[in-house]
mmCIF file of C-alpha atoms in Angstrom:
data_model
loop_
_atom_site.group_PDB
_atom_site.id
_atom_site.type_symbol
_atom_site.label_atom_id
_atom_site.label_comp_id
_atom_site.label_asym_id
_atom_site.label_seq_id
_atom_site.Cartn_x
_atom_site.Cartn_y
_atom_site.Cartn_z
ATOM 1 C CA UNK A 1 186.305 140.230 28.731
ATOM 2 C CA UNK A 2 186.366 136.583 29.792
ATOM 3 C CA UNK A 3 184.777 134.076 27.448
ATOM 4 C CA UNK A 4 182.351 131.292 28.187
ATOM 5 C CA UNK A 5 183.843 128.795 30.615
ATOM 6 C CA UNK A 6 182.796 125.217 31.146
ATOM 7 C CA UNK A 7 183.775 122.819 33.889
ATOM 8 C CA UNK A 8 184.943 120.181 34.007
ATOM 9 C CA UNK A 9 186.674 119.887 30.613
ATOM 10 C CA UNK A 10 186.790 116.101 30.721
ATOM 11 C CA UNK A 11 184.720 113.570 32.591
ATOM 12 C CA UNK A 12 184.527 109.784 32.678
ATOM 13 C CA UNK A 13 181.450 108.133 34.145
ATOM 14 C CA UNK A 14 179.953 104.660 34.120
ATOM 15 C CA UNK A 15 176.526 103.637 32.864
ATOM 16 C CA UNK A 16 173.726 104.350 35.285
ATOM 17 C CA UNK A 17 175.519 107.204 37.033
ATOM 18 C CA UNK A 18 174.476 110.813 36.822
ATOM 19 C CA UNK A 19 176.556 113.858 35.909
ATOM 20 C CA UNK A 20 176.360 117.630 36.311
ATOM 21 C CA UNK A 21 178.119 120.012 33.935
ATOM 22 C CA UNK A 22 178.605 123.699 34.582
ATOM 23 C CA UNK A 23 178.691 126.731 32.297
ATOM 24 C CA UNK A 24 179.550 130.322 33.133
ATOM 25 C CA UNK A 25 178.448 132.727 30.416
ATOM 26 C CA UNK A 26 180.138 135.902 29.320
ATOM 27 C CA UNK A 27 179.499 138.657 31.836
ATOM 28 C CA UNK A 28 176.219 140.393 31.044
ATOM 29 C CA UNK A 29 174.864 137.561 28.903
ATOM 30 C CA UNK A 30 171.531 136.264 30.113
ATOM 31 C CA UNK A 31 170.853 133.473 27.639
ATOM 32 C CA UNK A 32 172.604 130.122 27.910
ATOM 33 C CA UNK A 33 172.072 127.299 25.434
ATOM 34 C CA UNK A 34 173.357 123.748 25.609
ATOM 35 C CA UNK A 35 174.290 121.539 22.658
ATOM 36 C CA UNK A 36 175.408 117.934 22.310
ATOM 37 C CA UNK A 37 178.050 117.176 19.671
ATOM 38 C CA UNK A 38 178.681 113.606 18.518
ATOM 39 C CA UNK A 39 180.355 112.247 15.382
ATOM 40 C CA UNK A 40 177.159 110.512 14.317
ATOM 41 C CA UNK A 41 174.510 113.153 15.047
ATOM 42 C CA UNK A 42 176.581 116.324 14.805
ATOM 43 C CA UNK A 43 175.482 119.321 16.849
ATOM 44 C CA UNK A 44 172.068 119.058 18.437
ATOM 45 C CA UNK A 45 170.281 121.646 20.538
ATOM 46 C CA UNK A 46 169.422 120.529 24.065
ATOM 47 C CA UNK A 47 167.808 123.533 25.733
ATOM 48 C CA UNK A 48 168.065 127.253 26.354
ATOM 49 C CA UNK A 49 167.758 129.175 29.602
ATOM 50 C CA UNK A 50 166.998 132.842 29.963
ATOM 51 C CA UNK A 51 166.503 134.642 33.258
ATOM 52 C CA UNK A 52 166.445 131.362 35.179
ATOM 53 C CA UNK A 53 163.663 129.903 32.992
ATOM 54 C CA UNK A 54 163.893 127.217 30.376
ATOM 55 C CA UNK A 55 162.748 128.984 27.245
ATOM 56 C CA UNK A 56 163.112 126.239 24.680
ATOM 57 C CA UNK A 57 163.933 122.560 24.569
ATOM 58 C CA UNK A 58 165.206 120.193 21.905
ATOM 59 C CA UNK A 59 164.278 116.556 21.352
ATOM 60 C CA UNK A 60 166.095 114.876 24.188
ATOM 61 C CA UNK A 61 164.681 112.533 26.828
ATOM 62 C CA UNK A 62 163.791 113.737 30.308
ATOM 63 C CA UNK A 63 167.081 112.347 31.632
ATOM 64 C CA UNK A 64 168.599 115.578 30.348
ATOM 65 C CA UNK A 65 167.740 118.574 32.477
ATOM 66 C CA UNK A 66 169.191 121.907 33.358
ATOM 67 C CA UNK A 67 168.834 125.031 35.373
ATOM 68 C CA UNK A 68 170.067 128.577 35.485
ATOM 69 C CA UNK A 69 170.984 130.622 38.504
ATOM 70 C CA UNK A 70 170.386 134.291 39.200
ATOM 71 C CA UNK A 71 173.948 135.110 38.086
ATOM 72 C CA UNK A 72 173.157 133.438 34.705
ATOM 73 C CA UNK A 73 175.455 130.493 35.381
ATOM 74 C CA UNK A 74 173.873 127.296 34.152
ATOM 75 C CA UNK A 75 174.158 123.636 34.937
ATOM 76 C CA UNK A 76 172.997 120.662 32.987
ATOM 77 C CA UNK A 77 172.354 117.273 34.484
ATOM 78 C CA UNK A 78 172.147 113.870 32.852
ATOM 79 C CA UNK A 79 170.752 111.052 34.949
ATOM 80 C CA UNK A 80 171.010 107.295 34.372
ATOM 81 C CA UNK A 81 173.851 107.689 31.897
ATOM 82 C CA UNK A 82 173.917 105.546 28.758
ATOM 83 C CA UNK A 83 176.853 104.746 26.502
ATOM 84 C CA UNK A 84 175.261 106.897 23.794
ATOM 85 C CA UNK A 85 175.513 109.960 26.025
ATOM 86 C CA UNK A 86 179.248 110.058 25.361
ATOM 87 C CA UNK A 87 179.721 113.368 23.581
ATOM 88 C CA UNK A 88 181.147 116.858 23.683
ATOM 89 C CA UNK A 89 178.666 119.087 25.508
ATOM 90 C CA UNK A 90 178.874 122.687 24.416
ATOM 91 C CA UNK A 91 177.428 125.686 26.136
ATOM 92 C CA UNK A 92 176.813 128.983 24.348
ATOM 93 C CA UNK A 93 175.837 132.348 25.728
ATOM 94 C CA UNK A 94 174.310 135.410 24.176
ATOM 95 C CA UNK A 95 172.933 138.680 25.435
ATOM 96 C CA UNK A 96 169.273 137.874 25.058
ATOM 97 C CA UNK A 97 169.197 134.758 22.879
ATOM 98 C CA UNK A 98 169.835 136.827 19.782
ATOM 99 C CA UNK A 99 171.956 135.594 16.915
ATOM 100 C CA UNK A 100 175.458 136.166 18.259
ATOM 101 C CA UNK A 101 176.156 133.086 20.322
ATOM 102 C CA UNK A 102 179.571 132.562 21.888
ATOM 103 C CA UNK A 103 180.570 128.996 22.646
ATOM 104 C CA UNK A 104 182.628 127.581 25.468
ATOM 105 C CA UNK A 105 185.346 124.950 24.943
ATOM 106 C CA UNK A 106 182.988 122.137 25.898
ATOM 107 C CA UNK A 107 182.967 119.269 28.362
ATOM 108 C CA UNK A 108 183.933 115.924 26.902
ATOM 109 C CA UNK A 109 181.906 113.224 28.631
ATOM 110 C CA UNK A 110 182.852 109.584 28.215
ATOM 111 C CA UNK A 111 180.460 106.941 29.506
ATOM 112 C CA UNK A 112 181.910 103.446 29.974
ATOM 113 C CA UNK B 1 163.002 117.781 9.336
ATOM 114 C CA UNK B 2 164.948 120.625 7.837
ATOM 115 C CA UNK B 3 168.525 119.863 6.767
ATOM 116 C CA UNK B 4 171.786 121.684 6.399
ATOM 117 C CA UNK B 5 174.325 119.889 4.246
ATOM 118 C CA UNK B 6 178.027 120.371 3.690
ATOM 119 C CA UNK B 7 180.773 118.384 2.063
ATOM 120 C CA UNK B 8 182.884 116.695 4.713
ATOM 121 C CA UNK B 9 186.424 117.425 3.528
ATOM 122 C CA UNK B 10 188.371 120.102 1.688
ATOM 123 C CA UNK B 11 192.112 120.237 1.130
ATOM 124 C CA UNK B 12 193.957 123.280 -0.240
ATOM 125 C CA UNK B 13 197.514 124.555 -0.483
ATOM 126 C CA UNK B 14 198.711 127.422 1.660
ATOM 127 C CA UNK B 15 198.118 130.725 -0.114
ATOM 128 C CA UNK B 16 195.253 129.422 -2.257
ATOM 129 C CA UNK B 17 191.612 130.365 -1.736
ATOM 130 C CA UNK B 18 189.277 127.932 0.001
ATOM 131 C CA UNK B 19 185.587 127.727 -0.784
ATOM 132 C CA UNK B 20 183.339 125.825 1.594
ATOM 133 C CA UNK B 21 179.796 125.201 0.403
ATOM 134 C CA UNK B 22 176.556 124.631 2.274
ATOM 135 C CA UNK B 23 172.972 124.001 1.241
ATOM 136 C CA UNK B 24 169.890 124.276 3.408
ATOM 137 C CA UNK B 25 166.278 123.370 2.891
ATOM 138 C CA UNK B 26 164.291 125.753 5.100
ATOM 139 C CA UNK B 27 163.129 128.603 2.885
ATOM 140 C CA UNK B 28 162.190 130.651 5.954
ATOM 141 C CA UNK B 29 165.779 130.746 7.224
ATOM 142 C CA UNK B 30 166.529 134.239 8.418
ATOM 143 C CA UNK B 31 170.104 134.068 9.653
ATOM 144 C CA UNK B 32 172.939 131.984 8.225
ATOM 145 C CA UNK B 33 176.200 131.508 10.085
ATOM 146 C CA UNK B 34 179.682 130.156 9.710
ATOM 147 C CA UNK B 35 181.456 128.761 12.756
ATOM 148 C CA UNK B 36 185.005 127.444 13.075
ATOM 149 C CA UNK B 37 186.024 124.648 15.441
ATOM 150 C CA UNK B 38 189.659 123.911 16.157
ATOM 151 C CA UNK B 39 190.716 120.657 17.834
ATOM 152 C CA UNK B 40 189.681 120.496 21.476
ATOM 153 C CA UNK B 41 187.895 123.822 21.300
ATOM 154 C CA UNK B 42 184.357 125.107 21.116
ATOM 155 C CA UNK B 43 182.783 126.836 18.143
ATOM 156 C CA UNK B 44 183.975 130.284 17.156
ATOM 157 C CA UNK B 45 181.493 132.497 15.316
ATOM 158 C CA UNK B 46 183.277 133.659 12.161
ATOM 159 C CA UNK B 47 180.570 135.591 10.408
ATOM 160 C CA UNK B 48 176.867 135.607 9.661
ATOM 161 C CA UNK B 49 174.575 136.954 6.987
ATOM 162 C CA UNK B 50 170.934 137.980 6.989
ATOM 163 C CA UNK B 51 168.758 136.354 4.384
ATOM 164 C CA UNK B 52 168.062 139.692 2.686
ATOM 165 C CA UNK B 53 171.750 140.042 1.806
ATOM 166 C CA UNK B 54 173.618 138.224 -0.956
ATOM 167 C CA UNK B 55 177.181 138.970 0.030
ATOM 168 C CA UNK B 56 179.193 139.928 3.077
ATOM 169 C CA UNK B 57 182.946 140.519 3.236
ATOM 170 C CA UNK B 58 185.051 140.617 6.372
ATOM 171 C CA UNK B 59 188.811 140.772 5.812
ATOM 172 C CA UNK B 60 189.824 137.423 4.261
ATOM 173 C CA UNK B 61 186.301 136.001 4.529
ATOM 174 C CA UNK B 62 183.594 136.392 1.901
ATOM 175 C CA UNK B 63 180.144 134.921 2.381
ATOM 176 C CA UNK B 64 177.884 134.461 -0.632
ATOM 177 C CA UNK B 65 174.207 133.636 -0.310
ATOM 178 C CA UNK B 66 172.008 132.426 -3.145
ATOM 179 C CA UNK B 67 168.608 132.438 -1.499
ATOM 180 C CA UNK B 68 166.828 131.079 -4.566
ATOM 181 C CA UNK B 69 169.036 127.960 -4.584
ATOM 182 C CA UNK B 70 169.387 127.935 -0.758
ATOM 183 C CA UNK B 71 173.140 127.855 -1.159
ATOM 184 C CA UNK B 72 175.652 129.480 1.133
ATOM 185 C CA UNK B 73 179.411 129.601 0.663
ATOM 186 C CA UNK B 74 182.400 130.770 2.653
ATOM 187 C CA UNK B 75 185.501 131.847 0.771
ATOM 188 C CA UNK B 76 188.762 132.211 2.665
ATOM 189 C CA UNK B 77 191.357 134.173 0.720
ATOM 190 C CA UNK B 78 195.079 133.458 1.106
ATOM 191 C CA UNK B 79 194.416 130.370 3.225
ATOM 192 C CA UNK B 80 196.954 129.772 5.999
ATOM 193 C CA UNK B 81 197.842 126.635 7.958
ATOM 194 C CA UNK B 82 196.154 128.225 10.960
ATOM 195 C CA UNK B 83 192.879 128.076 9.033
ATOM 196 C CA UNK B 84 192.917 124.273 9.283
ATOM 197 C CA UNK B 85 189.805 123.417 11.288
ATOM 198 C CA UNK B 86 186.230 122.202 10.938
ATOM 199 C CA UNK B 87 183.834 124.780 9.537
ATOM 200 C CA UNK B 88 180.147 124.563 10.376
ATOM 201 C CA UNK B 89 177.344 126.159 8.464
ATOM 202 C CA UNK B 90 174.201 126.895 10.517
ATOM 203 C CA UNK B 91 170.841 128.502 9.975
ATOM 204 C CA UNK B 92 167.990 129.735 12.109
ATOM 205 C CA UNK B 93 164.552 131.051 11.360
ATOM 206 C CA UNK B 94 164.059 133.336 14.317
ATOM 207 C CA UNK B 95 165.963 136.043 16.063
ATOM 208 C CA UNK B 96 166.170 133.811 19.104
ATOM 209 C CA UNK B 97 168.616 131.321 17.710
ATOM 210 C CA UNK B 98 167.881 128.414 19.962
ATOM 211 C CA UNK B 99 166.350 126.698 16.950
ATOM 212 C CA UNK B 100 169.672 126.857 15.136
ATOM 213 C CA UNK B 101 170.437 123.897 12.855
ATOM 214 C CA UNK B 102 174.008 122.946 12.039
ATOM 215 C CA UNK B 103 175.579 121.112 9.151
ATOM 216 C CA UNK B 104 177.912 118.201 9.815
ATOM 217 C CA UNK B 105 180.971 120.385 9.325
ATOM 218 C CA UNK B 106 183.669 120.573 6.615
ATOM 219 C CA UNK B 107 187.168 119.629 7.679
ATOM 220 C CA UNK B 108 189.569 122.043 5.965
ATOM 221 C CA UNK B 109 193.161 120.883 5.665
ATOM 222 C CA UNK B 110 195.748 123.421 4.533
ATOM 223 C CA UNK B 111 198.953 121.938 3.158
ATOM 224 C CA UNK B 112 202.172 123.947 3.268
#
């Protein structure tokens, strides 16, 4: 069974640009959650999607958005990038948003 | 807000036992988790415990929960160099774990 995949693995952008990250969950999983990991703030929850609907959202500005497709694949978008958005963005999938979350390898975003 | 705290570093010799400690403040925590993160990788769910349990053993891993003191520990028996990683403690209060809160992570170094 393939694990959670994220693309791209590494990304370098400049301030003011926008970026789209992609996550493919484990086959059959319908819940996808996104997290931001930084040395200073640790792991912080961004949002969760289930059946193409955003079910919950963390405390991030509106520049951070996402969506989920009918095949459960999810994308997250960050507009007007800031230096502080440099982080490892992790995606996790689970069957229904229950406790067993499986994480992808992450996308490391560097904003210069 | 609610906090999850862990010591940042632990160093042990190969073959010894490692004990990684975690404290949390939310008395309504229902699920408590241990994740492992190796360099360049996402988070791997190692084990979890329900709040109505006080111990769970899974091969070399033993989780102890003291709900009264809100203290969680992970013991790794016969620690190997391959166990070197960052270990995250996390808790959630609902079955939908999108409200999961993570500690800052404990970097375990295993010396040969």
